[in-house]
Tab-separated table of C-alpha atoms in Angstrom:
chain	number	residue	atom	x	y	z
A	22	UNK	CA	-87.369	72.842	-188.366
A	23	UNK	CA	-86.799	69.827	-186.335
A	24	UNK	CA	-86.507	70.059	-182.237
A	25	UNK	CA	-83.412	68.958	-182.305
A	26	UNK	CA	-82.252	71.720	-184.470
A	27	UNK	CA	-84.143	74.524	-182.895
A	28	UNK	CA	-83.030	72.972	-179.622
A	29	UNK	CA	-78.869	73.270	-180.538
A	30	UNK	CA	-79.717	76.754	-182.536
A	31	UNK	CA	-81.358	78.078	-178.997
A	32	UNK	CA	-78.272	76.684	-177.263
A	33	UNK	CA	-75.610	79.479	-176.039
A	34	UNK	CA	-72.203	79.557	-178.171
A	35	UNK	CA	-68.988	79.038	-176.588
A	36	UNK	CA	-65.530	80.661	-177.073
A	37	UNK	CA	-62.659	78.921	-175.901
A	38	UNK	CA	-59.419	80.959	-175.723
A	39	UNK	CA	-56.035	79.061	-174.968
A	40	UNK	CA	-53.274	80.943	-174.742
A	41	UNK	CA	-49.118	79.463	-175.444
A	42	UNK	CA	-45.579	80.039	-175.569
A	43	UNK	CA	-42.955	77.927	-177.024
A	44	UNK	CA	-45.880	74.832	-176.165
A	45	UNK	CA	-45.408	72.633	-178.917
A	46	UNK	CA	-45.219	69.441	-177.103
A	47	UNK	CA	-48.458	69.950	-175.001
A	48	UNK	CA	-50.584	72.403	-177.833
A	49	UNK	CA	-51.489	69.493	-180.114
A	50	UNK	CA	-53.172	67.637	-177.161
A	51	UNK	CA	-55.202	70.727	-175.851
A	52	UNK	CA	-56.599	71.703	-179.400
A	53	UNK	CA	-57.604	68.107	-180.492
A	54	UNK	CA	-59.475	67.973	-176.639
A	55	UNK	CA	-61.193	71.106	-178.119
A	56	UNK	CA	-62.098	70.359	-181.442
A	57	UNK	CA	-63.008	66.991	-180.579
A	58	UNK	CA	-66.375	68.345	-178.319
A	59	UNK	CA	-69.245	67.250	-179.575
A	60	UNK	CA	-70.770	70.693	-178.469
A	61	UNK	CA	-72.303	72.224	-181.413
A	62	UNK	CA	-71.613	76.272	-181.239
A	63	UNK	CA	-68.023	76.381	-180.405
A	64	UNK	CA	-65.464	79.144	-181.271
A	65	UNK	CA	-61.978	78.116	-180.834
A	66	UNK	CA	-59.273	81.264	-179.791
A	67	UNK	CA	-55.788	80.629	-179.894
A	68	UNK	CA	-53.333	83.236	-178.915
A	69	UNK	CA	-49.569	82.542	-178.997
A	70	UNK	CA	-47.096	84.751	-177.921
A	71	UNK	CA	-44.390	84.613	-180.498
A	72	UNK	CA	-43.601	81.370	-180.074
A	73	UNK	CA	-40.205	79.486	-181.359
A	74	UNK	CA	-40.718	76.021	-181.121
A	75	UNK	CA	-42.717	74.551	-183.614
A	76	UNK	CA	-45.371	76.034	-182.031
A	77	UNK	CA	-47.139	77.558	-184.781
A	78	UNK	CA	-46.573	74.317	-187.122
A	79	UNK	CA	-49.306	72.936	-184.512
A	80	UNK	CA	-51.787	75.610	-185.132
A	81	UNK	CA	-51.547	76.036	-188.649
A	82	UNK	CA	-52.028	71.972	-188.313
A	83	UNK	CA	-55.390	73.082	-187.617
A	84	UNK	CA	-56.312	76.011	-189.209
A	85	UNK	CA	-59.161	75.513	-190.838
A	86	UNK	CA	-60.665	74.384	-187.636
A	87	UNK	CA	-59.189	76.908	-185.510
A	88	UNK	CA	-61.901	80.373	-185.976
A	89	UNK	CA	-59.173	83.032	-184.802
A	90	UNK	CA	-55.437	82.519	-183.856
A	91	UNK	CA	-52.463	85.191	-183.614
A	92	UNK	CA	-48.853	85.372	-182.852
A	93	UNK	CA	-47.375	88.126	-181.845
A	94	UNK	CA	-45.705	89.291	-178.298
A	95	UNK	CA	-47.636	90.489	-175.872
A	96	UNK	CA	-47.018	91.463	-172.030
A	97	UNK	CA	-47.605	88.302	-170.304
A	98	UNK	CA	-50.171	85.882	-169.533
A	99	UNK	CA	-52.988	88.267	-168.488
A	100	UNK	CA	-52.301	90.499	-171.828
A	101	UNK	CA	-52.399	87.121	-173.948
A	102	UNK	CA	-55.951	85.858	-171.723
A	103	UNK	CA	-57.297	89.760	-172.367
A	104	UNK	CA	-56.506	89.566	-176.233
A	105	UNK	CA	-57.907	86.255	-176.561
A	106	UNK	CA	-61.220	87.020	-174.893
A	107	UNK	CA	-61.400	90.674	-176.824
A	108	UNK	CA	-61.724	88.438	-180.027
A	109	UNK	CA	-64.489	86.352	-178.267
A	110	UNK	CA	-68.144	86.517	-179.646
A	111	UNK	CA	-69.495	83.282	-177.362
A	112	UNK	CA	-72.049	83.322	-174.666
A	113	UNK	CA	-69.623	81.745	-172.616
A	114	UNK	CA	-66.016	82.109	-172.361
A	115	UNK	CA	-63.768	79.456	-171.281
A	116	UNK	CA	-59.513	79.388	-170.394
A	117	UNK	CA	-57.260	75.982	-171.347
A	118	UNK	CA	-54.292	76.590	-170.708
A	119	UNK	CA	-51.778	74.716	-173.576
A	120	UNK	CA	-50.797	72.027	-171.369
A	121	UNK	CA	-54.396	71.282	-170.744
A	122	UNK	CA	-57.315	69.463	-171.728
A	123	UNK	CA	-61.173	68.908	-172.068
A	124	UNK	CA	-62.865	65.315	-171.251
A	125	UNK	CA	-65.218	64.398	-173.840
A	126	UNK	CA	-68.447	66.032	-172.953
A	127	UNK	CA	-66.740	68.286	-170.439
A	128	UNK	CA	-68.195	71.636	-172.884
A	129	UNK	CA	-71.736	70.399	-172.708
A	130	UNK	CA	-71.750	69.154	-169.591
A	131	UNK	CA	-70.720	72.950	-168.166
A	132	UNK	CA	-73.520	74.695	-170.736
A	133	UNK	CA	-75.682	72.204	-169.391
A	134	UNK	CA	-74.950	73.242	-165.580
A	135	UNK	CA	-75.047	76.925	-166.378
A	136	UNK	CA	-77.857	76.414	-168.138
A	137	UNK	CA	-79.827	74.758	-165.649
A	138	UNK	CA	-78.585	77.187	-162.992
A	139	UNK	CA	-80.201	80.050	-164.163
């Protein structure tokens, strides 16, 4: 095995969980700033919460990419966060919000930091 390879296999995996609601003209940006990390043990987590918008014509845009989503209604934005991080497996969690984003780099960079940290 190359050192490269053991080096990314040793690295910690990452779930990202954003949560939405009726989001559809901000979702497509925050899931493209996701998928789009050139980090290479990512699980992406979306959780929306029943959305009526077109909202879930943006997810299913990106299923295949996209390791858990769900819609359903749930009791607010600290039940959606909770529901999204119980389906977590990462080393690392991370929150975007839906009318958020990620530079490019901004995953590795952070693994990097905790990393080095300690």
């Amino acid at each position: 095995m190359s050192g490269r390879l053991a080096a990314e296999e040793d690295r910690p995996s990452v779930s990202i969980v954003t949560i939405v609601r009726n989001g559809a003209t901000t979702l497509g940006r925050a899931v493209q700033s996701v998928l789009s990390q050139e980090y290479p043990k990512i699980e992406y987590i979306v959780v929306d919460g029943g959305s009526t918008d077109g909202t879930l014509d943006v997810i299913r845009s990106q299923d295949d990419r996209i390791a858990v989503w769900v819609s359903e209604t749930d009791a607010g934005i600290s039940d959606a966060f909770n529901k999204g991080i119980a389906f977590a497996h990462g080393d690392i969690v991370g929150i975007l919000n839906s009318d958020d984003w990620y530079e490019p780099g901004a995953i590795n960079a952070v693994v990097h930091a905790l990393v080095e940290s300690g």
